[in-house]
CSV table of C-alpha atoms in Angstrom, one decimal:
chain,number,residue,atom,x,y,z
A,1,UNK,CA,8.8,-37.2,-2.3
A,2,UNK,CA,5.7,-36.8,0.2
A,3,UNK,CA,8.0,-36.2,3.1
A,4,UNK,CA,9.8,-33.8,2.0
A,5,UNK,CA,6.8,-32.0,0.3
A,6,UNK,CA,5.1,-32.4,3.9
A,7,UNK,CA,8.6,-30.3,5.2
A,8,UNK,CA,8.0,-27.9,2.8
A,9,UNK,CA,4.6,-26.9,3.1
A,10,UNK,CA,4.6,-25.3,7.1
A,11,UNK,CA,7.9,-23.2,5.6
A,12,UNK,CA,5.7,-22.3,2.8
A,13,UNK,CA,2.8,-21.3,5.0
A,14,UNK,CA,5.2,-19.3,7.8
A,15,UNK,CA,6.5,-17.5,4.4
A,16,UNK,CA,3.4,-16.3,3.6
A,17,UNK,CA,2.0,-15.6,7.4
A,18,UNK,CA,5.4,-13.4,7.8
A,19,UNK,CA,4.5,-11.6,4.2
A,20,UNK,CA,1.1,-11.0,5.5
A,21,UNK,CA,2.4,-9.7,9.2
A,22,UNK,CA,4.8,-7.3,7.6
A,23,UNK,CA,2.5,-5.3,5.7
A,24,UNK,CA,-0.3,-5.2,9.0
A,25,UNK,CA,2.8,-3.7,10.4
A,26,UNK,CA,3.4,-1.3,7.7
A,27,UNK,CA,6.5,-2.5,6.3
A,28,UNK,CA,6.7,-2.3,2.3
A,29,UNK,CA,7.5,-5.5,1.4
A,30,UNK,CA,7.3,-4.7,-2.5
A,31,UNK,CA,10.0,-6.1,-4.6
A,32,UNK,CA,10.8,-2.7,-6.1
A,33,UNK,CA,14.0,-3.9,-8.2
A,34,UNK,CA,11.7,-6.4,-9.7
A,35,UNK,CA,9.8,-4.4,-12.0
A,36,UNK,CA,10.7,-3.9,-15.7
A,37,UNK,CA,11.5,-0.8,-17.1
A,38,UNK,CA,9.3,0.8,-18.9
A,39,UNK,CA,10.7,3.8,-20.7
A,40,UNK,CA,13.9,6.0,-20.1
A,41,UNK,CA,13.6,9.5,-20.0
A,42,UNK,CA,15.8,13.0,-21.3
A,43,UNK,CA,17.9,13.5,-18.0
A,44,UNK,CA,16.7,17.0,-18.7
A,45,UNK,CA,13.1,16.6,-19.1
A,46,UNK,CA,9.9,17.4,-16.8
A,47,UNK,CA,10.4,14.1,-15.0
A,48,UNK,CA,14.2,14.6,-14.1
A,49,UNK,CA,13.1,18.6,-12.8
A,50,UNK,CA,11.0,16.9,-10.4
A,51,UNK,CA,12.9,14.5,-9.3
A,52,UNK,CA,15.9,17.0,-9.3
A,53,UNK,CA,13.9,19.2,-7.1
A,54,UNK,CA,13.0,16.6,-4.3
A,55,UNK,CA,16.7,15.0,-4.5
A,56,UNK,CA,17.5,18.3,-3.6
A,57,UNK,CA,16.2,18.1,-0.1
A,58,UNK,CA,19.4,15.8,0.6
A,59,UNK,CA,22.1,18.6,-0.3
A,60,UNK,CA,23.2,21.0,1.8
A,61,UNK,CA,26.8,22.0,1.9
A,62,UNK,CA,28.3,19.1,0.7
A,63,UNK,CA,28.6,16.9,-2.6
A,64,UNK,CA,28.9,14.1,-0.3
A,65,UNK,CA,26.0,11.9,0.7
A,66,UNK,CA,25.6,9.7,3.5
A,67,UNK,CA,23.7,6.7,2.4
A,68,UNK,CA,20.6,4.5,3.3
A,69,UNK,CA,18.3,1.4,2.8
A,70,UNK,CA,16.0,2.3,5.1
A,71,UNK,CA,14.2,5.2,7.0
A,72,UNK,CA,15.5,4.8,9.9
A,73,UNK,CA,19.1,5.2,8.8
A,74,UNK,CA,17.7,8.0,6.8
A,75,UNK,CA,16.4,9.4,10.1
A,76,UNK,CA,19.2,9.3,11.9
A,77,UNK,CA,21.4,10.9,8.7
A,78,UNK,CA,19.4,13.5,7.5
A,79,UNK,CA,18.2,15.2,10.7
A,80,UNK,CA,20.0,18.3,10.6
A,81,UNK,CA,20.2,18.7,6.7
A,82,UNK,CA,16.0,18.0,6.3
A,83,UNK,CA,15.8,20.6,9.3
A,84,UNK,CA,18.4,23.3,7.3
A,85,UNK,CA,16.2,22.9,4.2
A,86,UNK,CA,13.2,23.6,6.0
A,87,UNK,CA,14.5,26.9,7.6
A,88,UNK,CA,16.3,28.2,4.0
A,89,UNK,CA,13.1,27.3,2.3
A,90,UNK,CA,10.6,28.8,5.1
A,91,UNK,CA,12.9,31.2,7.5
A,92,UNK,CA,10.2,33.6,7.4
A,93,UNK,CA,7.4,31.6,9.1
A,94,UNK,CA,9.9,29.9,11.8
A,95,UNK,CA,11.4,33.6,12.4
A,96,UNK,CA,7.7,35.0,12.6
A,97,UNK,CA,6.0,32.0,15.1
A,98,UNK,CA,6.2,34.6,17.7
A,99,UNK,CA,3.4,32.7,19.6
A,100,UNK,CA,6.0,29.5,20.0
A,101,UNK,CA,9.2,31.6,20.3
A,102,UNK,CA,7.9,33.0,23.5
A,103,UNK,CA,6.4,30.3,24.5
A,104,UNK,CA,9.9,28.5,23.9
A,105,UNK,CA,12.1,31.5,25.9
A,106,UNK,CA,9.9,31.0,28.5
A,107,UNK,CA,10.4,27.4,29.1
A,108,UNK,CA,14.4,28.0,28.1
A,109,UNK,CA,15.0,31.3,29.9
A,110,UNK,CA,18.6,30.7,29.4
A,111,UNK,CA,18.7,30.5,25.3
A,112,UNK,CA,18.1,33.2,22.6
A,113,UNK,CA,15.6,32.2,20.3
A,114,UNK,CA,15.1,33.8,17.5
A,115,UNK,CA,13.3,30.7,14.8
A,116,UNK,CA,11.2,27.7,16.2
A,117,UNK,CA,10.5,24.4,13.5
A,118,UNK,CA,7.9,22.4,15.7
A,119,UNK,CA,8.4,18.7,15.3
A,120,UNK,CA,5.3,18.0,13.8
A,121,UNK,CA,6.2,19.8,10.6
A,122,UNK,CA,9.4,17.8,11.0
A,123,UNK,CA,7.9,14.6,10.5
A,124,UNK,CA,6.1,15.6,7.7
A,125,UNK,CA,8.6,16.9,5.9
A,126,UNK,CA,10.7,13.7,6.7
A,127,UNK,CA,7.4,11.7,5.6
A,128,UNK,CA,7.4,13.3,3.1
A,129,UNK,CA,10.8,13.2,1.4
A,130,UNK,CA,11.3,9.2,2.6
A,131,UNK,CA,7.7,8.1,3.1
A,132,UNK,CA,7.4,5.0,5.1
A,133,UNK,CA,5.8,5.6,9.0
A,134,UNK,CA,8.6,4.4,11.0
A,135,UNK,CA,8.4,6.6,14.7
A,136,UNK,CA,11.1,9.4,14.6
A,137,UNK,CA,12.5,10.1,17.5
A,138,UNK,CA,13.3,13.4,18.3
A,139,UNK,CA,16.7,15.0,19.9
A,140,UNK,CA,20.3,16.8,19.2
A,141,UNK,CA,21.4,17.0,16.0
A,142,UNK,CA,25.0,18.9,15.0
A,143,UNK,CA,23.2,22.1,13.9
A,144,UNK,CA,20.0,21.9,15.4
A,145,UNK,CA,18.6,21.1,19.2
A,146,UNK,CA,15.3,19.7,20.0
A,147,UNK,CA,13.6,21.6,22.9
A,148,UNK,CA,11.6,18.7,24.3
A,149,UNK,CA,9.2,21.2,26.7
A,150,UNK,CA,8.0,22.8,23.7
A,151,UNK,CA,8.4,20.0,20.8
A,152,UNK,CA,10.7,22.0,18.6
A,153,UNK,CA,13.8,22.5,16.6
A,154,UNK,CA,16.1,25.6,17.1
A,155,UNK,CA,19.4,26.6,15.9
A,156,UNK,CA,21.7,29.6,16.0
A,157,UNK,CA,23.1,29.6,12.5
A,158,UNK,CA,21.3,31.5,9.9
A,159,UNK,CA,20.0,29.7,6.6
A,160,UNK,CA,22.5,30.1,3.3
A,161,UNK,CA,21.2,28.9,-0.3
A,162,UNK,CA,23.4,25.6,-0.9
A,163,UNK,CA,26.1,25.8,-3.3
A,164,UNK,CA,25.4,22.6,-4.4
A,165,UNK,CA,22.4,20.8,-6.9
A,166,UNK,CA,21.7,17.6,-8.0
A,167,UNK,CA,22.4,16.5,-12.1
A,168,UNK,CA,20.8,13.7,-13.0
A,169,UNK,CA,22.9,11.4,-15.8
A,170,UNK,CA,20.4,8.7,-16.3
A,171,UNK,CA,16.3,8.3,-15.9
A,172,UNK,CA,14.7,4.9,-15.7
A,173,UNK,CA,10.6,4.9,-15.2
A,174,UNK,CA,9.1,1.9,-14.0
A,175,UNK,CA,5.5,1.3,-13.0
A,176,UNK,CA,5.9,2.3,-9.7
A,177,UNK,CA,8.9,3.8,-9.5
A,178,UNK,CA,11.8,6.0,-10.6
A,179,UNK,CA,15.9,4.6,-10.9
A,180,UNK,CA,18.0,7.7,-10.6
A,181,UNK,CA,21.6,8.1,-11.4
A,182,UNK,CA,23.0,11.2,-10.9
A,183,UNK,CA,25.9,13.2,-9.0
A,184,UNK,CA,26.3,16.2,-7.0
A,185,UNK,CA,27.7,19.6,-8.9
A,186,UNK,CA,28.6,22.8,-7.4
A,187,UNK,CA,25.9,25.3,-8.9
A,188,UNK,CA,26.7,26.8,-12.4
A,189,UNK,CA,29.7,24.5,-12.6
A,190,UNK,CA,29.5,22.1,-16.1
A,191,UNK,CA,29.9,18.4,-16.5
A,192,UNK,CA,33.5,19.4,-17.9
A,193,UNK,CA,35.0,21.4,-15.1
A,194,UNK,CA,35.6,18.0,-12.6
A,195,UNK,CA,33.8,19.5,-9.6
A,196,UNK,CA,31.3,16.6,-9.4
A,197,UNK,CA,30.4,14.3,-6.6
A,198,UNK,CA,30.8,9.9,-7.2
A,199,UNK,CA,28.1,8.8,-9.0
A,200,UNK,CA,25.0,7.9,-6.8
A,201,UNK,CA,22.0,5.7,-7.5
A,202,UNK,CA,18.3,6.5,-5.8
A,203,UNK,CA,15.1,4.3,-6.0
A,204,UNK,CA,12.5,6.6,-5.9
A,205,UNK,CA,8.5,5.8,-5.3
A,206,UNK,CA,5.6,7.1,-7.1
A,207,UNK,CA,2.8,7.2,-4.7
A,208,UNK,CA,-1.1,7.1,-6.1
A,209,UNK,CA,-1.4,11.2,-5.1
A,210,UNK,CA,1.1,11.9,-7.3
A,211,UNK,CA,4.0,12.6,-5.5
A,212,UNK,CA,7.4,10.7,-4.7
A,213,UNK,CA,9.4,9.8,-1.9
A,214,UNK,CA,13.1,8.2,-1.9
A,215,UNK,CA,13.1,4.7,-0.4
A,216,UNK,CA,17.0,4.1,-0.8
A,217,UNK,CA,19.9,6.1,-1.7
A,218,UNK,CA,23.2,4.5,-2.6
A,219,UNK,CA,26.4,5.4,-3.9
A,220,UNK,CA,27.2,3.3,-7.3
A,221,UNK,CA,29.7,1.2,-6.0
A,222,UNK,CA,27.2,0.3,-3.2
A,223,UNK,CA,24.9,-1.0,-6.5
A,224,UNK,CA,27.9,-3.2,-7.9
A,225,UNK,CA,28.1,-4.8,-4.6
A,226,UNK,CA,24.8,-5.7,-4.3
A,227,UNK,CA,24.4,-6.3,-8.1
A,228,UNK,CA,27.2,-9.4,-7.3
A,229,UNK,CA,24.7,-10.5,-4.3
A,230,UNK,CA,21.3,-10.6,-6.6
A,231,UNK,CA,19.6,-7.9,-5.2
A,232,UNK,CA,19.7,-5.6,-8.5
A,233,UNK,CA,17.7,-7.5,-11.1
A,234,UNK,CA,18.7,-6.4,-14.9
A,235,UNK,CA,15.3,-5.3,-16.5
């Protein structure tokens, strides 16, 4: 019994030392899934506007969603469509940067350029909508290209209001967090008319200011999977 309590201790103590080093690192080693519900809210109240609103950020022209467990896949699949909301939502003051659109045609005599969205203002908004402070790298997306000289995002194709929204079907509230279902619908279209998406599932993260971020986005059938492995706790 000693020996083996003797093993057990250093892998107890290289546990916690590897707890401790991921969050001097900035990882968020929180066990999210772990908290009890708390309430469930109208999937057409205050809350679900909100959360409508941010979930938003993730549609473009599509009802289908790449998914991701982590910001760095949510980097790498949300460039361009982050980037298109930004323009549709804010084409006036990337049209009217005339300061960095010259300084932009000088440096690339041989493009255009006719809307600049500086990087910086990139990574907020990414920040923003997934939180976390993993380093984005910047470069070539399908719509948009990074100018590297001048640290910006520029595209040819001009900004159209998405034809598509987020509904959200069900509205769990934790302490810290929010468990979304919901689907993708074509604007104006009704539950009844079978133009929505699959069914998706997104964990998202109050923070103390007030606002909220999406840490993980999955499609429902993702969940059952992982349900089956012990990763989705029933609360």
């Amino acid at each position: 019994m000693k020996n083996r309590i003797w093993i057990l201790l250093p892998l107890l103590m290289l546990a916690l030392t590897s707890c401790r080093l991921l969050d001097q690192l900035g990882f968020d080693t929180y066990d999210y899934m772990g908290e009890e519900v708390r309430r469930i809210l109208p999937s057409d109240g205050t809350e679900a506007g909100k959360l409508e609103d941010l979930l938003s950020m993730l549609i473009t022209d599509s009802d289908d969603l790449p998914t991701f467990t982590h910001m760095g896949d949510a980097i790498r699949e949300y460039r361009d469509t982050v980037l298109t909301y930004m323009l549709s939502n804010g084409y006036l003051k990337y049209s009217g940067n005339t300061e960095l659109i010259a300084e932009a045609e000088a440096a690339y005599p041989e493009f255009h350029i006719t809307q600049v969205i500086p990087e910086a203002e990139f990574e907020s908004v990414m920040y923003e909508i997934f939180g976390g402070d993993v380093k984005i790298t910047h470069r070539d997306g399908e719509r948009f290209q990074y100018l590297s000289r001048v640290g910006a995002y520029v595209t040819t194709l001009m900004p159209e209001a998405s034809q598509y929204r987020p509904r959200i079907i069900e509205l769990k509230e934790t302490d810290k967090t929010y468990r979304v279902r919901f689907r993708v619908v074509s604007a104006g279209e009704g539950e009844s008319d079978g133009t929505m998406s699959r069914e998706y599932f997104a964990l998202v993260i109050k923070r103390e200011d007030g606002t909220r971020y999406i840490k993980r986005l999955q499609s429902m059938a993702e969940v059952s999977e992982e349900k089956s492995s012990g990763f989705f706790r029933k609360k």
